GROMACS .gro file of C-alpha atoms in nm:
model
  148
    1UNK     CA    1   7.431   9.887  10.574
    2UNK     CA    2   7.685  10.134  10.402
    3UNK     CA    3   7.723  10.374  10.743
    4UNK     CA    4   7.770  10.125  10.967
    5UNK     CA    5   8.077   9.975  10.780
    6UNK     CA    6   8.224  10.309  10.815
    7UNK     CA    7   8.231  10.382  11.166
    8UNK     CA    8   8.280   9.997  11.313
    9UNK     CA    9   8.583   9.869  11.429
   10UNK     CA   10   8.558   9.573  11.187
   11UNK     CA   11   8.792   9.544  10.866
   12UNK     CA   12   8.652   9.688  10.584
   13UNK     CA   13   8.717   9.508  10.254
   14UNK     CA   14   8.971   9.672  10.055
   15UNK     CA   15   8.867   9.582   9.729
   16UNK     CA   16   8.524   9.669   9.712
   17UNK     CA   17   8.639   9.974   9.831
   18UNK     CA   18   8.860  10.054   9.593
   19UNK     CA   19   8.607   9.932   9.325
   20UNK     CA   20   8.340  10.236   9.455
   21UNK     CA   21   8.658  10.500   9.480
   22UNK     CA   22   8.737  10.368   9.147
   23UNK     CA   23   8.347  10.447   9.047
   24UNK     CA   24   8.261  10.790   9.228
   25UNK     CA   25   8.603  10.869   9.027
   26UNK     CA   26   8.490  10.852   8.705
   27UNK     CA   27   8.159  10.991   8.804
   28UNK     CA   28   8.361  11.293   8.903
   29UNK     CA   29   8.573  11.321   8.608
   30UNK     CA   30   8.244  11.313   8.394
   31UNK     CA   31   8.083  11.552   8.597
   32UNK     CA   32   8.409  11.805   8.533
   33UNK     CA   33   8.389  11.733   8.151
   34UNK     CA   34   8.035  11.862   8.156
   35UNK     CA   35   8.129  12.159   8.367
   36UNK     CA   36   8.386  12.218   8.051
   37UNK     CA   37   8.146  12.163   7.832
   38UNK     CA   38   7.900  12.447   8.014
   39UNK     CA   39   8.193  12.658   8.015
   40UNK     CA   40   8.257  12.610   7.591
   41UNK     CA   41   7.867  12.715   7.518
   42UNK     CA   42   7.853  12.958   7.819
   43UNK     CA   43   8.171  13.182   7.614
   44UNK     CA   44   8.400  13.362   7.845
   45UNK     CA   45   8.148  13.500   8.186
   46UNK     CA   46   8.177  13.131   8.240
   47UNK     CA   47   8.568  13.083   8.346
   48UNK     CA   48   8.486  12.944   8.684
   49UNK     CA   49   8.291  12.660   8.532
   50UNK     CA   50   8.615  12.581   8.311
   51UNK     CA   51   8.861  12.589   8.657
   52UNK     CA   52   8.625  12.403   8.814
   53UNK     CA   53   8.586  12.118   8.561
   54UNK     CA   54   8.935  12.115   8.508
   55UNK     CA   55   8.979  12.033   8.892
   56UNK     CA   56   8.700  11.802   8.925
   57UNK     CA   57   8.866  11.580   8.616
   58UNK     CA   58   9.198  11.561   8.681
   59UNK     CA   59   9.066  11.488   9.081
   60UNK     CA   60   8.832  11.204   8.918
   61UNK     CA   61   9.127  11.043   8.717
   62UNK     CA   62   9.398  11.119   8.947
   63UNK     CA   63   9.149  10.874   9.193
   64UNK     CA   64   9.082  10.632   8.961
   65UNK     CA   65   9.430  10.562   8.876
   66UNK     CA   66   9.561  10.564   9.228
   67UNK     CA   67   9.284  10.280   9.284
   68UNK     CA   68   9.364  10.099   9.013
   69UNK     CA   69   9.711  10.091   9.126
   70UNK     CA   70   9.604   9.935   9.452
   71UNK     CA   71   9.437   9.676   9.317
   72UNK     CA   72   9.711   9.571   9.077
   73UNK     CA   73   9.972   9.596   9.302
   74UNK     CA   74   9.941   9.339   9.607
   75UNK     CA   75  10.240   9.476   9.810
   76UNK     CA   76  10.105   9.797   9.779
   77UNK     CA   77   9.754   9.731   9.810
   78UNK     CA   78   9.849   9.588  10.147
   79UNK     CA   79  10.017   9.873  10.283
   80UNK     CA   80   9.691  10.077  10.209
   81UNK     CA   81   9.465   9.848  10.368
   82UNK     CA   82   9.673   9.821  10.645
   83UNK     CA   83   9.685  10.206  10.689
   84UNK     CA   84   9.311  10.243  10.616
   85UNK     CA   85   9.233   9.975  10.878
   86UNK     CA   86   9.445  10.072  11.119
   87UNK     CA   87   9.242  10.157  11.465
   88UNK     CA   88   9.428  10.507  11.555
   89UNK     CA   89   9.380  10.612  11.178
   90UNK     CA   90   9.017  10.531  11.179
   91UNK     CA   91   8.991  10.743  11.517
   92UNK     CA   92   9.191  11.031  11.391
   93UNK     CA   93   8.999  11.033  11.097
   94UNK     CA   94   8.676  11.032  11.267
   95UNK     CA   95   8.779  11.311  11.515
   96UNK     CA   96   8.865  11.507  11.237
   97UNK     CA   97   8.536  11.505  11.097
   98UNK     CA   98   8.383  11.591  11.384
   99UNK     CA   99   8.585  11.897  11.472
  100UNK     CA  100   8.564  12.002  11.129
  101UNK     CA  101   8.188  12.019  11.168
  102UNK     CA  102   8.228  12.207  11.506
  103UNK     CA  103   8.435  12.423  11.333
  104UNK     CA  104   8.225  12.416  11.005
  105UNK     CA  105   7.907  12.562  11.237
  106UNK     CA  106   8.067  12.815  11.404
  107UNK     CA  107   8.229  12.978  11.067
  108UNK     CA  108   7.848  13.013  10.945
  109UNK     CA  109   7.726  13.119  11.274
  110UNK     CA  110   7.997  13.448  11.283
  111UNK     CA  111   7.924  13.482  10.890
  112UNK     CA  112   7.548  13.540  10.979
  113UNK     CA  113   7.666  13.787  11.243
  114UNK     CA  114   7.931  13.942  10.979
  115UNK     CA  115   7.691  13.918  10.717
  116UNK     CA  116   7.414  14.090  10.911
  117UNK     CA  117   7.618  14.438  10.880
  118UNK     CA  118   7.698  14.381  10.502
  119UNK     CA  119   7.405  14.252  10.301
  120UNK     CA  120   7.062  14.114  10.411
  121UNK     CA  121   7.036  13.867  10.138
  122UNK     CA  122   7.393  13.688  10.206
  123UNK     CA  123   7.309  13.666  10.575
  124UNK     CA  124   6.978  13.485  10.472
  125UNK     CA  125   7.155  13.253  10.207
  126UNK     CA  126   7.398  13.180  10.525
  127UNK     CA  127   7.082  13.108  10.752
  128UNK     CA  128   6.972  12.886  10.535
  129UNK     CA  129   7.268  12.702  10.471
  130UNK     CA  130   7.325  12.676  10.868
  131UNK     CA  131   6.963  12.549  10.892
  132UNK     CA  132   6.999  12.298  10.668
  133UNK     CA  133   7.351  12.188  10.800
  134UNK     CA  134   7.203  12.206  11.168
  135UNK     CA  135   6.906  11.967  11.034
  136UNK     CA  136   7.130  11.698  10.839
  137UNK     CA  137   7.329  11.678  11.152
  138UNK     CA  138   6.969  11.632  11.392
  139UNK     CA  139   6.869  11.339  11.084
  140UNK     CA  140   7.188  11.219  11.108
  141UNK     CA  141   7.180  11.179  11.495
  142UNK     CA  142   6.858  11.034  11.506
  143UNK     CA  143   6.944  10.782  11.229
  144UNK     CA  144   7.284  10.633  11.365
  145UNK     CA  145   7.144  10.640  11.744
  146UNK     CA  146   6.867  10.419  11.581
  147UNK     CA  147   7.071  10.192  11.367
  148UNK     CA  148   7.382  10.144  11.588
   0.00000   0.00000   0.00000
């Protein structure tokens, strides 16, 4: 299974890696020539649409290339894997995503609090939001405590 190559302390393989970076890349980079393309029939209201898409396809190529560099290069496809594998990487890396989260929750928490002075309808669409991150998190729990 996909999640439980990501948080064992087992070598991952490189290469298919790379190959799915290489993937989600160009699914990115088409997604941010659509957002251009909104943008074009949408006239000028629709300038964030245009930044946006502009990000999202020079992310999507900028990825793709870098992967494609690691695959053609063995020296420095080794050095990557070798960083990527490494065990206090992994852990950082996994201890930032979980004190991002923390902090991720509390943010919305004191925006529905904020919010609750300022508009009605922002502090529901941030209610919402918090609901819906607090019940991917519960599905999440219950799924890896099941699986691992």
């Amino acid at each position: 299974m996909r999640l439980n190559t990501l948080f064992t302390e087992e070598p991952i393989d490189f290469e298919s890696r790379c190959r799915t970076r290489i993937k989600v890349g160009l699914g990115i980079a088409v997604l941010g020539l659509l957002s251009l393309a909104v943008m074009a029939l949408g006239g000028q209201d629709m300038v964030f649409c245009g930044s946006l898409g502009a990000g999202l396809m020079a992310g999507g190529i900028l990825s793709v290339r870098r992967n494609r560099r690691y695959l053609k290069d063995p020296a420095l496809r080794k050095q990557q894997e070798v960083a990527e594998n490494d065990e206090r990487n992994r852990l950082l890396g996994l201890r930032c995503w979980a004190y991002t989260g923390y902090t991720m929750f509390l943010l919305l928490y004191v925006g529905i609090l904020v919010s609750g002075f300022v508009d009605r309808t922002a502090a529901m669409v941030l209610l919402t939001v918090t609901g819906v991150y607090a019940l991917v998190l519960l599905v999440f729990r219950i799924f890896l405590q099941k699986v691992m």
